[in-house]
Every structure is written in C-alpha cells, then in structure tokens.
CSV table of C-alpha atoms in Angstrom, one decimal:
chain,number,residue,atom,x,y,z
A,30,UNK,CA,-27.6,-3.6,3.1
A,31,UNK,CA,-25.4,-5.1,5.8
A,32,UNK,CA,-21.9,-3.6,6.3
A,33,UNK,CA,-19.0,-6.0,6.9
A,34,UNK,CA,-15.7,-5.6,8.6
A,35,UNK,CA,-13.0,-7.3,6.5
A,36,UNK,CA,-9.5,-8.0,7.6
A,37,UNK,CA,-6.5,-8.4,5.3
A,38,UNK,CA,-3.5,-10.3,6.6
A,39,UNK,CA,-0.3,-10.7,4.4
A,40,UNK,CA,3.2,-12.0,4.9
A,41,UNK,CA,5.9,-11.9,2.2
A,42,UNK,CA,7.0,-15.6,2.1
A,43,UNK,CA,5.4,-19.0,2.6
A,44,UNK,CA,7.6,-19.6,5.6
A,45,UNK,CA,6.2,-16.7,7.6
A,46,UNK,CA,3.2,-17.0,9.8
A,47,UNK,CA,-0.1,-15.0,9.6
A,48,UNK,CA,-1.1,-16.1,13.1
A,49,UNK,CA,-0.4,-12.9,15.0
A,50,UNK,CA,-2.1,-10.7,12.4
A,51,UNK,CA,-5.2,-12.9,12.3
A,52,UNK,CA,-5.5,-12.9,16.1
A,53,UNK,CA,-5.4,-9.1,16.2
A,54,UNK,CA,-7.9,-8.8,13.3
A,55,UNK,CA,-10.3,-11.2,15.1
A,56,UNK,CA,-9.9,-9.2,18.3
A,57,UNK,CA,-10.9,-6.1,16.4
A,58,UNK,CA,-14.1,-7.8,15.2
A,59,UNK,CA,-13.3,-8.7,11.6
A,60,UNK,CA,-16.0,-11.0,10.3
A,61,UNK,CA,-14.0,-12.1,7.3
A,62,UNK,CA,-10.2,-12.3,7.1
A,63,UNK,CA,-8.5,-12.6,3.7
A,64,UNK,CA,-5.0,-14.1,4.0
A,65,UNK,CA,-2.1,-14.0,1.5
A,66,UNK,CA,1.4,-15.2,1.5
A,67,UNK,CA,3.0,-13.2,-1.3
A,68,UNK,CA,5.4,-10.3,-1.6
A,69,UNK,CA,3.8,-6.9,-2.0
A,70,UNK,CA,5.9,-6.5,-5.1
A,71,UNK,CA,4.0,-9.4,-6.9
A,72,UNK,CA,0.4,-9.7,-7.9
A,73,UNK,CA,-1.9,-10.1,-5.0
A,74,UNK,CA,-5.0,-11.9,-6.3
A,75,UNK,CA,-6.8,-12.3,-3.0
A,76,UNK,CA,-6.3,-8.6,-2.2
A,77,UNK,CA,-7.5,-7.5,-5.6
A,78,UNK,CA,-10.6,-9.7,-5.2
A,79,UNK,CA,-11.2,-8.2,-1.8
A,80,UNK,CA,-11.0,-4.7,-3.1
A,81,UNK,CA,-13.5,-5.4,-5.8
A,82,UNK,CA,-15.9,-7.0,-3.4
A,83,UNK,CA,-16.0,-4.1,-0.9
A,84,UNK,CA,-19.2,-2.1,-0.7
A,85,UNK,CA,-20.1,1.3,0.7
A,86,UNK,CA,-20.1,1.2,4.5
A,87,UNK,CA,-17.8,-1.8,4.7
A,88,UNK,CA,-14.5,-1.5,6.7
A,89,UNK,CA,-11.1,-2.8,5.6
A,90,UNK,CA,-8.8,-3.5,8.5
A,91,UNK,CA,-5.1,-4.3,8.4
A,92,UNK,CA,-2.8,-5.1,11.3
A,93,UNK,CA,-0.1,-2.6,10.0
A,94,UNK,CA,0.0,-0.2,7.1
A,95,UNK,CA,2.9,-1.9,5.4
A,96,UNK,CA,0.6,-5.0,4.9
A,97,UNK,CA,-1.5,-2.9,2.5
A,98,UNK,CA,0.7,-1.0,0.1
A,99,UNK,CA,4.0,-1.4,-1.8
A,100,UNK,CA,5.0,2.1,-1.0
A,101,UNK,CA,3.6,5.1,0.7
A,102,UNK,CA,2.4,6.4,-2.6
A,103,UNK,CA,0.7,3.1,-3.4
A,104,UNK,CA,-0.8,3.1,0.1
A,105,UNK,CA,-2.3,6.5,-0.3
A,106,UNK,CA,-3.8,5.6,-3.7
A,107,UNK,CA,-5.4,2.4,-2.3
A,108,UNK,CA,-6.9,4.3,0.6
A,109,UNK,CA,-8.2,7.1,-1.7
A,110,UNK,CA,-9.9,4.5,-3.8
A,111,UNK,CA,-11.5,3.0,-0.7
A,112,UNK,CA,-12.7,6.4,0.4
A,113,UNK,CA,-14.2,7.0,-3.1
A,114,UNK,CA,-16.2,3.8,-2.7
A,115,UNK,CA,-17.4,4.8,0.7
A,116,UNK,CA,-15.3,2.1,2.4
A,117,UNK,CA,-13.8,2.8,5.8
A,118,UNK,CA,-10.2,1.9,6.6
A,119,UNK,CA,-8.5,1.0,9.9
A,120,UNK,CA,-4.9,0.2,10.6
A,121,UNK,CA,-4.5,-1.3,14.1
A,122,UNK,CA,-0.8,-0.8,14.8
A,123,UNK,CA,-0.8,2.9,13.7
A,124,UNK,CA,-4.2,3.5,15.2
A,125,UNK,CA,-5.5,5.0,12.0
A,126,UNK,CA,-9.3,5.0,11.5
A,127,UNK,CA,-10.6,7.0,8.5
A,128,UNK,CA,-14.0,7.4,10.3
A,129,UNK,CA,-12.3,9.9,12.7
A,130,UNK,CA,-10.9,13.4,12.1
A,131,UNK,CA,-7.6,12.3,13.5
A,132,UNK,CA,-7.4,9.3,11.3
A,133,UNK,CA,-8.1,11.4,8.2
A,134,UNK,CA,-5.5,13.9,9.3
A,135,UNK,CA,-2.9,11.2,9.7
A,136,UNK,CA,-3.6,10.0,6.2
A,137,UNK,CA,-3.3,13.5,4.8
A,138,UNK,CA,0.1,13.8,6.5
A,139,UNK,CA,1.1,10.4,5.0
A,140,UNK,CA,-0.1,11.7,1.7
A,141,UNK,CA,2.1,14.8,1.9
A,142,UNK,CA,5.1,12.7,2.9
A,143,UNK,CA,4.4,10.3,-0.1
A,144,UNK,CA,4.3,13.3,-2.5
A,145,UNK,CA,7.5,14.7,-1.0
A,146,UNK,CA,9.2,11.3,-1.3
A,147,UNK,CA,8.2,11.1,-5.0
A,148,UNK,CA,9.5,14.6,-5.7
A,149,UNK,CA,12.8,13.9,-4.0
A,150,UNK,CA,13.2,10.8,-6.1
A,151,UNK,CA,12.5,12.7,-9.3
A,152,UNK,CA,15.0,15.4,-8.3
A,153,UNK,CA,17.7,12.8,-7.7
A,154,UNK,CA,17.0,11.1,-11.1
A,155,UNK,CA,17.3,14.4,-12.9
A,156,UNK,CA,20.5,15.3,-11.1
A,157,UNK,CA,22.0,11.9,-12.0
A,158,UNK,CA,20.9,12.4,-15.7
A,159,UNK,CA,22.6,15.8,-15.7
A,160,UNK,CA,25.8,14.3,-14.3
A,161,UNK,CA,25.7,11.6,-17.0
A,162,UNK,CA,25.1,14.1,-19.8
A,163,UNK,CA,28.1,16.2,-18.6
A,164,UNK,CA,30.2,13.0,-18.7
A,165,UNK,CA,29.1,12.4,-22.3
A,166,UNK,CA,26.6,9.6,-21.6
A,167,UNK,CA,23.2,10.5,-23.1
A,168,UNK,CA,21.4,7.4,-21.9
A,169,UNK,CA,19.4,4.9,-23.9
A,170,UNK,CA,20.6,1.9,-25.7
A,171,UNK,CA,24.0,1.9,-27.4
A,172,UNK,CA,24.0,2.6,-31.1
A,173,UNK,CA,24.0,-0.3,-33.5
A,174,UNK,CA,27.0,-1.3,-35.5
A,175,UNK,CA,28.3,1.1,-38.1
A,176,UNK,CA,28.9,0.1,-41.7
C-alpha cells in the first residue's frame, strides 16, 4: 500500500488567499493539497472528506496548527484520531512532526494546556453561576405567565 503526503490549506473567508500555504505545502512534498475557504467554526466538508480518506502510514500536513482545529481542545482530538488511525501529522510553522519524540512531546504539552484551558473555563462558569445564585438569579428561562 502506497503512503501519501496530504496537505490541508484553509483560510476563513473567500477574499483571503491560500497561495502562501499551498507553496509551503508543495515545498514540503505534499502530493495532494486539499483547499478550503471556510471559517473553522463552520462545517468543513473538504476537511471531513480528507480525514475519512486517510489511511495508515499517510501523513497530514498543515502550514500552521490553527488551520487544523477550532480550539486547542479540538486540535488535540483531531490529532489523537489521526494517531489512532496510524496517520502521521506535521505542522510546518510550529515544526511539529508526530513521527519524532520531540513532536510527540510538543503535542502532549499542547494537550495539557488544552485540558488546563478547559478546566479554567469550567471554574469561571461555576463562579459566575454562584454569583448569579447569590443575586437571586437561578438561570434558565423565565417562568410563564401566572393565572
């Protein structure tokens, strides 16, 4: 089975250019480059199709980590899914390559930071809920009309 090196290039709006990303991905040796002009917050059909087509031994390459995931937590999930499929991952700007010990370590550090970020958000939400409860606001929709 032949392994392929795929590139994924994305910009958030139709007015932005993919040219620089594509040039860098070609320099790296990507044989196929999937391009999308869509916000990371919306559905990314080309990206989903690419993820589904990757096979063990393939490599997914991006110009920069933020082209791949919506958040650090999302990014770590995507990379973990790739690793479970046996797909290598490379980010050119951050010099992350999951085939190396250093690349894997960097991803672990990012994973720890993502979990930390998630826990901090939860703590803030709980603190804000407590403040609202003390002020007499219990949350949820207002009660309907009384008789």
